[in-house]
GROMACS .gro file of C-alpha atoms in nm:
model
  279
    1MET     CA    1  12.514  12.356   9.505
    2THR     CA    2  12.302  12.638   9.646
    3ASP     CA    3  11.924  12.649   9.643
    4TYR     CA    4  11.953  12.941   9.401
    5GLN     CA    5  12.158  12.734   9.155
    6SER     CA    6  11.918  12.442   9.178
    7GLY     CA    7  11.633  12.677   9.092
    8ARG     CA    8  11.830  12.820   8.801
    9GLU     CA    9  11.897  12.471   8.667
   10ALA     CA   10  11.530  12.378   8.700
   11LEU     CA   11  11.440  12.691   8.504
   12GLY     CA   12  11.692  12.592   8.238
   13GLU     CA   13  11.542  12.245   8.213
   14ARG     CA   14  11.201  12.402   8.157
   15LEU     CA   15  11.339  12.625   7.883
   16ARG     CA   16  11.496  12.323   7.714
   17GLU     CA   17  11.169  12.135   7.740
   18LEU     CA   18  10.981  12.418   7.568
   19ARG     CA   19  11.238  12.426   7.288
   20THR     CA   20  11.231  12.050   7.227
   21GLU     CA   21  10.851  12.047   7.237
   22ALA     CA   22  10.861  12.304   6.957
   23GLY     CA   23  11.093  12.077   6.757
   24LEU     CA   24  11.383  12.323   6.740
   25GLN     CA   25  11.755  12.277   6.782
   26GLY     CA   26  11.940  12.525   6.999
   27LYS     CA   27  12.104  12.682   6.695
   28GLU     CA   28  11.767  12.736   6.529
   29LEU     CA   29  11.623  12.905   6.836
   30ALA     CA   30  11.928  13.129   6.868
   31GLU     CA   31  11.879  13.239   6.509
   32ARG     CA   32  11.515  13.323   6.572
   33LEU     CA   33  11.610  13.528   6.877
   34GLY     CA   34  11.917  13.690   6.725
   35TRP     CA   35  12.131  13.553   7.007
   36GLN     CA   36  12.459  13.374   7.020
   37ARG     CA   37  12.416  12.995   7.037
   38SER     CA   38  12.619  13.000   7.358
   39LYS     CA   39  12.354  13.209   7.534
   40VAL     CA   40  12.087  12.949   7.463
   41SER     CA   41  12.318  12.681   7.599
   42ARG     CA   42  12.406  12.877   7.914
   43LEU     CA   43  12.042  12.944   7.994
   44GLU     CA   44  11.939  12.583   7.941
   45ASN     CA   45  12.224  12.452   8.155
   46GLY     CA   46  12.172  12.695   8.442
   47LYS     CA   47  12.500  12.874   8.377
   48GLN     CA   48  12.337  13.213   8.328
   49THR     CA   49  12.038  13.377   8.495
   50ALA     CA   50  11.770  13.477   8.249
   51THR     CA   51  11.607  13.816   8.263
   52ALA     CA   52  11.231  13.856   8.246
   53ALA     CA   53  11.276  13.988   7.892
   54ASP     CA   54  11.483  13.680   7.797
   55LEU     CA   55  11.209  13.449   7.917
   56GLU     CA   56  10.935  13.636   7.734
   57ALA     CA   57  11.138  13.641   7.413
   58TRP     CA   58  11.209  13.269   7.446
   59ALA     CA   59  10.844  13.177   7.487
   60LEU     CA   60  10.725  13.402   7.206
   61ALA     CA   61  10.993  13.269   6.970
   62LEU     CA   62  10.855  12.921   7.033
   63ASP     CA   63  10.495  13.039   6.985
   64ALA     CA   64  10.425  12.952   7.348
   65PRO     CA   65  10.300  13.279   7.505
   66ALA     CA   66  10.101  13.084   7.765
   67ALA     CA   67  10.431  12.974   7.921
   68VAL     CA   68  10.538  13.332   8.006
   69PRO     CA   69  10.362  13.359   8.348
   70ASP     CA   70  10.511  13.027   8.461
   71LEU     CA   71  10.861  13.127   8.350
   72HIS     CA   72  10.836  13.463   8.525
   73SER     CA   73  10.713  13.291   8.841
   74ARG     CA   74  11.016  13.060   8.836
   75LEU     CA   75  11.247  13.357   8.795
   76ARG     CA   76  11.092  13.536   9.091
   77GLY     CA   77  11.143  13.221   9.296
   78LEU     CA   78  11.521  13.264   9.259
   79GLU     CA   79  11.521  13.600   9.429
   80SER     CA   80  11.524  13.504   9.794
   81GLN     CA   81  11.624  13.233  10.039
   82GLN     CA   82  11.288  13.297  10.206
   83ARG     CA   83  11.030  13.202   9.948
   84SER     CA   84  10.664  13.273   9.987
   85TRP     CA   85  10.452  12.977   9.877
   86ARG     CA   86  10.198  13.220   9.736
   87ARG     CA   87  10.459  13.356   9.494
   88GLN     CA   88  10.608  13.015   9.416
   89LEU     CA   89  10.268  12.865   9.342
   90ALA     CA   90  10.136  13.159   9.143
   91THR     CA   91  10.122  12.944   8.829
   92GLY     CA   92  10.085  12.603   8.993
   93HIS     CA   93  10.286  12.336   9.172
   94ARG     CA   94  10.494  12.195   8.888
   95ALA     CA   95  10.767  12.459   8.903
   96VAL     CA   96  10.837  12.378   9.268
   97GLN     CA   97  10.857  12.006   9.192
   98ASP     CA   98  11.096  12.069   8.902
   99ARG     CA   99  11.324  12.270   9.131
  100TYR     CA  100  11.338  11.984   9.378
  101VAL     CA  101  11.427  11.743   9.098
  102ALA     CA  102  11.735  11.955   9.024
  103GLU     CA  103  11.817  11.979   9.395
  104TYR     CA  104  11.808  11.605   9.454
  105ARG     CA  105  12.011  11.528   9.144
  106ARG     CA  106  12.294  11.741   9.279
  107THR     CA  107  12.286  11.598   9.632
  108ALA     CA  108  12.468  11.285   9.752
  109THR     CA  109  12.342  11.252  10.109
  110ILE     CA  110  12.001  11.364  10.233
  111ARG     CA  111  11.869  11.352  10.587
  112GLY     CA  112  11.503  11.433  10.630
  113TYR     CA  113  11.226  11.435  10.888
  114GLU     CA  114  10.852  11.467  10.842
  115ALA     CA  115  10.595  11.485  11.121
  116THR     CA  116  10.263  11.528  10.942
  117VAL     CA  117  10.290  11.386  10.589
  118ILE     CA  118  10.461  11.104  10.402
  119PRO     CA  119  10.772  11.255  10.237
  120GLY     CA  120  10.730  11.349   9.874
  121LEU     CA  121  11.019  11.118   9.779
  122PHE     CA  122  10.816  10.821   9.905
  123GLN     CA  123  10.465  10.917   9.795
  124THR     CA  124  10.254  10.714   9.557
  125PRO     CA  125  10.094  10.903   9.267
  126ASP     CA  126   9.747  10.874   9.427
  127TYR     CA  127   9.866  10.999   9.766
  128ALA     CA  128  10.062  11.282   9.600
  129ARG     CA  129   9.755  11.382   9.401
  130HIS     CA  130   9.543  11.420   9.714
  131VAL     CA  131   9.816  11.616   9.895
  132LEU     CA  132   9.866  11.852   9.602
  133ILE     CA  133   9.492  11.912   9.560
  134LEU     CA  134   9.456  11.993   9.930
  135ASN     CA  135   9.752  12.234   9.910
  136ALA     CA  136   9.614  12.401   9.597
  137GLU     CA  137   9.279  12.453   9.771
  138LEU     CA  138   9.448  12.600  10.077
  139MET     CA  139   9.682  12.830   9.884
  140GLN     CA  140   9.418  12.912   9.619
  141SER     CA  141   9.680  12.835   9.355
  142PRO     CA  142   9.623  12.709   8.998
  143ARG     CA  143   9.537  12.342   8.956
  144ASP     CA  144   9.817  12.181   8.756
  145THR     CA  145   9.780  11.860   8.952
  146ASP     CA  146   9.863  11.611   8.675
  147GLU     CA  147  10.184  11.793   8.580
  148ALA     CA  148  10.282  11.836   8.944
  149VAL     CA  149  10.226  11.466   9.021
  150ASN     CA  150  10.434  11.365   8.720
  151ALA     CA  151  10.712  11.599   8.829
  152ARG     CA  152  10.702  11.457   9.182
  153MET     CA  153  10.732  11.104   9.043
  154ARG     CA  154  11.034  11.212   8.833
  155ARG     CA  155  11.183  11.345   9.153
  156GLN     CA  156  11.169  10.992   9.295
  157GLU     CA  157  11.399  10.854   9.024
  158VAL     CA  158  11.693  10.963   9.240
  159LEU     CA  159  11.601  10.694   9.493
  160TYR     CA  160  11.741  10.433   9.259
  161GLU     CA  161  12.068  10.606   9.177
  162GLY     CA  162  12.340  10.411   9.354
  163ASP     CA  163  12.555  10.711   9.445
  164LYS     CA  164  12.301  10.865   9.684
  165THR     CA  165  12.199  10.798  10.044
  166PHE     CA  166  11.860  10.886  10.194
  167ARG     CA  167  11.821  10.880  10.572
  168VAL     CA  168  11.460  10.968  10.643
  169LEU     CA  169  11.261  10.978  10.966
  170VAL     CA  170  10.881  10.987  10.983
  171TRP     CA  171  10.677  11.054  11.296
  172GLU     CA  172  10.424  10.773  11.339
  173GLY     CA  173  10.139  11.023  11.331
  174ALA     CA  174  10.202  11.085  10.961
  175LEU     CA  175  10.108  10.720  10.894
  176HIS     CA  176   9.765  10.785  11.043
  177ALA     CA  177   9.696  11.123  10.878
  178HIS     CA  178   9.436  11.023  10.619
  179VAL     CA  179   9.480  11.273  10.338
  180GLY     CA  180   9.298  11.040  10.101
  181PRO     CA  181   9.046  10.752  10.111
  182PRO     CA  182   9.140  10.421  10.274
  183GLU     CA  183   9.250  10.255   9.951
  184VAL     CA  184   9.491  10.542   9.880
  185MET     CA  185   9.637  10.520  10.228
  186ALA     CA  186   9.671  10.140  10.198
  187GLY     CA  187   9.866  10.180   9.875
  188GLN     CA  188  10.087  10.437  10.042
  189MET     CA  189  10.160  10.206  10.336
  190ASP     CA  190  10.249   9.926  10.093
  191ARG     CA  191  10.486  10.163   9.918
  192LEU     CA  192  10.665  10.247  10.243
  193ILE     CA  193  10.702   9.881  10.337
  194GLY     CA  194  10.851   9.813   9.995
  195LEU     CA  195  11.119  10.079  10.047
  196ILE     CA  196  11.247   9.925  10.369
  197GLY     CA  197  11.560   9.728  10.297
  198LEU     CA  198  11.670   9.912   9.985
  199PRO     CA  199  12.044   9.970  10.027
  200GLN     CA  200  12.037  10.344   9.961
  201ILE     CA  201  11.738  10.415  10.188
  202GLU     CA  202  11.726  10.421  10.566
  203LEU     CA  203  11.363  10.470  10.670
  204GLY     CA  204  11.302  10.514  11.041
  205ILE     CA  205  10.969  10.558  11.217
  206VAL     CA  206  10.954  10.757  11.542
  207PRO     CA  207  10.684  10.571  11.741
  208PHE     CA  208  10.408  10.733  11.944
  209GLY     CA  209  10.529  10.571  12.263
  210ALA     CA  210  10.900  10.641  12.221
  211ARG     CA  211  11.098  10.821  12.488
  212LEU     CA  212  11.199  11.149  12.325
  213ARG     CA  213  11.488  11.385  12.395
  214LEU     CA  214  11.287  11.663  12.228
  215THR     CA  215  10.935  11.713  12.097
  216PRO     CA  216  10.858  11.602  11.738
  217LYS     CA  217  10.912  11.948  11.576
  218HIS     CA  218  10.837  12.049  11.217
  219GLY     CA  219  10.967  11.875  10.907
  220PHE     CA  220  11.304  11.964  10.754
  221TRP     CA  221  11.561  11.834  10.506
  222VAL     CA  222  11.940  11.852  10.526
  223PHE     CA  223  12.127  11.841  10.193
  224ASP     CA  224  12.490  11.723  10.198
  225GLU     CA  225  12.533  11.875  10.545
  226GLU     CA  226  12.552  12.214  10.370
  227ARG     CA  227  12.201  12.354  10.378
  228VAL     CA  228  11.865  12.293  10.539
  229VAL     CA  229  11.525  12.341  10.378
  230VAL     CA  230  11.233  12.408  10.612
  231GLU     CA  231  10.874  12.441  10.495
  232THR     CA  232  10.612  12.633  10.690
  233ILE     CA  233  10.253  12.693  10.589
  234ASN     CA  234  10.332  13.012  10.399
  235THR     CA  235  10.708  13.010  10.339
  236GLU     CA  236  11.002  12.792  10.243
  237PHE     CA  237  11.333  12.875  10.412
  238THR     CA  238  11.681  12.773  10.304
  239LEU     CA  239  11.936  12.788  10.587
  240GLU     CA  240  12.304  12.769  10.496
  241SER     CA  241  12.495  12.895  10.800
  242SER     CA  242  12.710  12.632  10.969
  243GLU     CA  243  12.532  12.700  11.299
  244ASP     CA  244  12.187  12.635  11.152
  245VAL     CA  245  12.300  12.321  10.969
  246ALA     CA  246  12.462  12.187  11.288
  247LEU     CA  247  12.149  12.265  11.492
  248TYR     CA  248  11.918  12.079  11.258
  249GLY     CA  249  12.170  11.797  11.244
  250ARG     CA  250  12.145  11.762  11.622
  251VAL     CA  251  11.765  11.765  11.606
  252TRP     CA  252  11.772  11.487  11.347
  253GLU     CA  253  12.015  11.281  11.555
  254ARG     CA  254  11.800  11.309  11.867
  255LEU     CA  255  11.490  11.204  11.679
  256ASP     CA  256  11.689  10.920  11.525
  257GLU     CA  257  11.774  10.792  11.874
  258SER     CA  258  11.402  10.726  11.926
  259ALA     CA  259  11.333  10.582  11.580
  260VAL     CA  260  11.288  10.216  11.488
  261TYR     CA  261  11.402  10.056  11.166
  262GLY     CA  262  11.365   9.734  10.970
  263GLN     CA  263  11.111   9.485  11.100
  264GLN     CA  264  10.999   9.715  11.381
  265ALA     CA  265  10.927   9.991  11.130
  266ARG     CA  266  10.738   9.744  10.912
  267ARG     CA  267  10.519   9.652  11.208
  268LEU     CA  268  10.425  10.014  11.275
  269ILE     CA  269  10.344  10.075  10.909
  270GLY     CA  270  10.149   9.750  10.897
  271ARG     CA  271   9.954   9.853  11.206
  272ALA     CA  272   9.858  10.180  11.037
  273ARG     CA  273   9.745   9.987  10.730
  274ALA     CA  274   9.543   9.740  10.939
  275SER     CA  275   9.357  10.028  11.102
  276LEU     CA  276   9.211  10.137  10.768
  277ASP     CA  277   8.847  10.065  10.692
  278LEU     CA  278   8.884   9.897  10.353
  279GLY     CA  279   8.533   9.758  10.356
   0.00000   0.00000   0.00000
């Protein structure tokens, strides 16, 4: 599954959502548009790439013209493996979260590393809200915070699907980066502790004092050993060459050599929680 296909499926899910919100069956919408029923099905299932005209017609047929900018933004996001955050967030953060939902649903094994923030898969709603607000302020993007938080929480449903494995490393510094008030951070630390021990999740913490074979580096995610997603401040990159995937795999393995798991990880998370001024 390529990043492009995941984005196309996420767009299809949004189209289906608009149709069901309007109370129409696929056949009824096809009749309104003058299309074959099969076209509606292909678009909703990510089997066909919509044109800008298709998306506008779809929204107008459902009496939802306000959805057109968001749909066009999602379509533009399919165009390149190097995706500007400014373009992706032109209509808010929800579209990006929806695309990740589709990506995770199609992935069996995920290896990730984050150095500055708690991974989105593990965030509490309150922590996610503060992160998304800070990002929206930085990028000067529309505030669709409630929808984006809900989409991020839907993304976490994959954590409890038994056919997936999540091997995630977090630099200890991310535990001490206070993106929200103390009570929000305390709830986030409790959430991390609760994830340790789940059979499908391997959560490792790379401690401050660990002997490292390389410096902490930026965050990245490896999907099924086929592609790597790297986020910078202004751009999201998808890397699919075997050389790039192997390189990031080696980086992850070297960081993993310095990571602690289980009770040792709990202690580090607990130490971060104890440092909070909860009054």
